[in-house]
PDB file of C-alpha atoms in Angstrom:
ATOM      1  CA  ILE A   1       4.688  -5.556  -4.849  1.00  0.00           C
ATOM      2  CA  PHE A   2       2.599  -7.005  -7.858  1.00  0.00           C
ATOM      3  CA  ARG A   3       5.253  -6.297 -10.365  1.00  0.00           C
ATOM      4  CA  TYR A   4       7.771  -7.946  -8.027  1.00  0.00           C
ATOM      5  CA  LEU A   5       5.445 -10.856  -7.831  1.00  0.00           C
ATOM      6  CA  ALA A   6       5.005 -11.415 -11.199  1.00  0.00           C
ATOM      7  CA  GLU A   7       8.511 -11.741 -12.641  1.00  0.00           C
ATOM      8  CA  MET A   8       9.216 -13.760  -9.294  1.00  0.00           C
ATOM      9  CA  ASN A   9       6.627 -16.315 -10.552  1.00  0.00           C
ATOM     10  CA  LYS A  10       7.609 -15.822 -14.118  1.00  0.00           C
ATOM     11  CA  ILE A  11      11.570 -17.154 -13.474  1.00  0.00           C
ATOM     12  CA  SER A  12      10.466 -19.672 -10.988  1.00  0.00           C
ATOM     13  CA  LYS A  13       8.496 -20.845 -14.523  1.00  0.00           C
ATOM     14  CA  VAL A  14      11.388 -20.443 -16.555  1.00  0.00           C
ATOM     15  CA  LEU A  15      13.542 -22.177 -13.931  1.00  0.00           C
ATOM     16  CA  GLY A  16      11.548 -25.531 -13.569  1.00  0.00           C
ATOM     17  CA  LEU A  17      10.157 -24.450 -10.305  1.00  0.00           C
ATOM     18  CA  ASN A  18       6.711 -26.351 -10.968  1.00  0.00           C
ATOM     19  CA  LYS A  19       5.857 -26.571  -7.288  1.00  0.00           C
ATOM     20  CA  SER A  20       6.271 -23.101  -5.779  1.00  0.00           C
ATOM     21  CA  LYS A  21       4.355 -20.069  -6.045  1.00  0.00           C
ATOM     22  CA  TRP A  22       5.012 -16.857  -4.366  1.00  0.00           C
ATOM     23  CA  SER A  23       2.437 -13.992  -3.091  1.00  0.00           C
ATOM     24  CA  ASN A  24       4.205 -11.726  -1.271  1.00  0.00           C
ATOM     25  CA  PRO A  25       8.009 -10.558  -1.092  1.00  0.00           C
ATOM     26  CA  HIS A  26       9.085 -11.883   1.796  1.00  0.00           C
ATOM     27  CA  GLY A  27       7.623 -15.083   2.144  1.00  0.00           C
ATOM     28  CA  LEU A  28       6.643 -15.593   5.707  1.00  0.00           C
ATOM     29  CA  SER A  29       3.005 -15.976   7.350  1.00  0.00           C
ATOM     30  CA  ASN A  30       0.962 -16.168   3.848  1.00  0.00           C
ATOM     31  CA  ARG A  31      -0.808 -19.782   3.007  1.00  0.00           C
ATOM     32  CA  GLU A  32      -0.266 -19.143  -0.602  1.00  0.00           C
ATOM     33  CA  ASN A  33       3.458 -18.986  -0.365  1.00  0.00           C
ATOM     34  CA  PHE A  34       4.433 -22.677  -1.010  1.00  0.00           C
ATOM     35  CA  SER A  35       7.572 -24.451  -2.596  1.00  0.00           C
ATOM     36  CA  THR A  36       9.409 -27.795  -2.236  1.00  0.00           C
ATOM     37  CA  ILE A  37      13.141 -28.133  -1.136  1.00  0.00           C
ATOM     38  CA  HIS A  38      13.775 -29.385  -4.760  1.00  0.00           C
ATOM     39  CA  ASP A  39      12.685 -25.924  -5.651  1.00  0.00           C
ATOM     40  CA  LEU A  40      14.455 -24.011  -3.157  1.00  0.00           C
ATOM     41  CA  SER A  41      17.640 -25.483  -4.284  1.00  0.00           C
ATOM     42  CA  ILE A  42      17.506 -24.671  -7.706  1.00  0.00           C
ATOM     43  CA  LEU A  43      16.482 -21.164  -6.549  1.00  0.00           C
ATOM     44  CA  CYS A  44      19.538 -20.884  -4.604  1.00  0.00           C
ATOM     45  CA  ASN A  45      21.689 -22.170  -7.311  1.00  0.00           C
ATOM     46  CA  TYR A  46      20.439 -19.854  -9.723  1.00  0.00           C
ATOM     47  CA  ALA A  47      20.683 -16.703  -6.938  1.00  0.00           C
ATOM     48  CA  MET A  48      24.273 -17.594  -5.905  1.00  0.00           C
ATOM     49  CA  LYS A  49      25.181 -17.023  -9.827  1.00  0.00           C
ATOM     50  CA  LYS A  50      24.267 -12.907  -8.967  1.00  0.00           C
ATOM     51  CA  ASN A  51      27.168 -11.013  -7.757  1.00  0.00           C
ATOM     52  CA  GLU A  52      24.280  -8.950  -5.406  1.00  0.00           C
ATOM     53  CA  PHE A  53      22.954 -11.957  -4.107  1.00  0.00           C
ATOM     54  CA  ARG A  54      26.638 -13.116  -3.367  1.00  0.00           C
ATOM     55  CA  LYS A  55      26.961 -10.260  -1.494  1.00  0.00           C
ATOM     56  CA  VAL A  56      24.097 -10.051   0.758  1.00  0.00           C
ATOM     57  CA  VAL A  57      24.455 -13.583   2.042  1.00  0.00           C
ATOM     58  CA  ASN A  58      27.979 -13.619   2.667  1.00  0.00           C
ATOM     59  CA  ALA A  59      27.784  -9.812   4.726  1.00  0.00           C
ATOM     60  CA  LYS A  60      27.282 -10.471   8.396  1.00  0.00           C
ATOM     61  CA  GLU A  61      25.336  -7.423   8.500  1.00  0.00           C
ATOM     62  CA  TYR A  62      23.359  -5.722   5.586  1.00  0.00           C
ATOM     63  CA  SER A  63      20.640  -2.676   5.454  1.00  0.00           C
ATOM     64  CA  CYS A  64      18.696  -1.601   2.412  1.00  0.00           C
ATOM     65  CA  LEU A  65      16.493   1.228   2.232  1.00  0.00           C
ATOM     66  CA  ILE A  66      13.049   0.182   1.251  1.00  0.00           C
ATOM     67  CA  GLU A  67      11.024   2.845  -0.681  1.00  0.00           C
TER      68      GLU A  67
END
C-alpha cells in the first residue's frame, strides 16, 4: 500500500494536483485524504487516457482479485 500511495502522490505532483493528497488507496473515511474538484477533473482526464481505466469505468459490472 505504501508504494502505491507514494506513486499516487508522485503522479499528483507531476500532474500539478497541488491541492490533493492521498493517504489510502480507496480515498474513503480518512481525514488525511483531500482534493479539489479542479484537481479531480485533471486526474480524471489523465485516467481516461488509460485503456484499462476506461474498460473498468465503462463496465456494467467489474470484479478484481485483491492479493
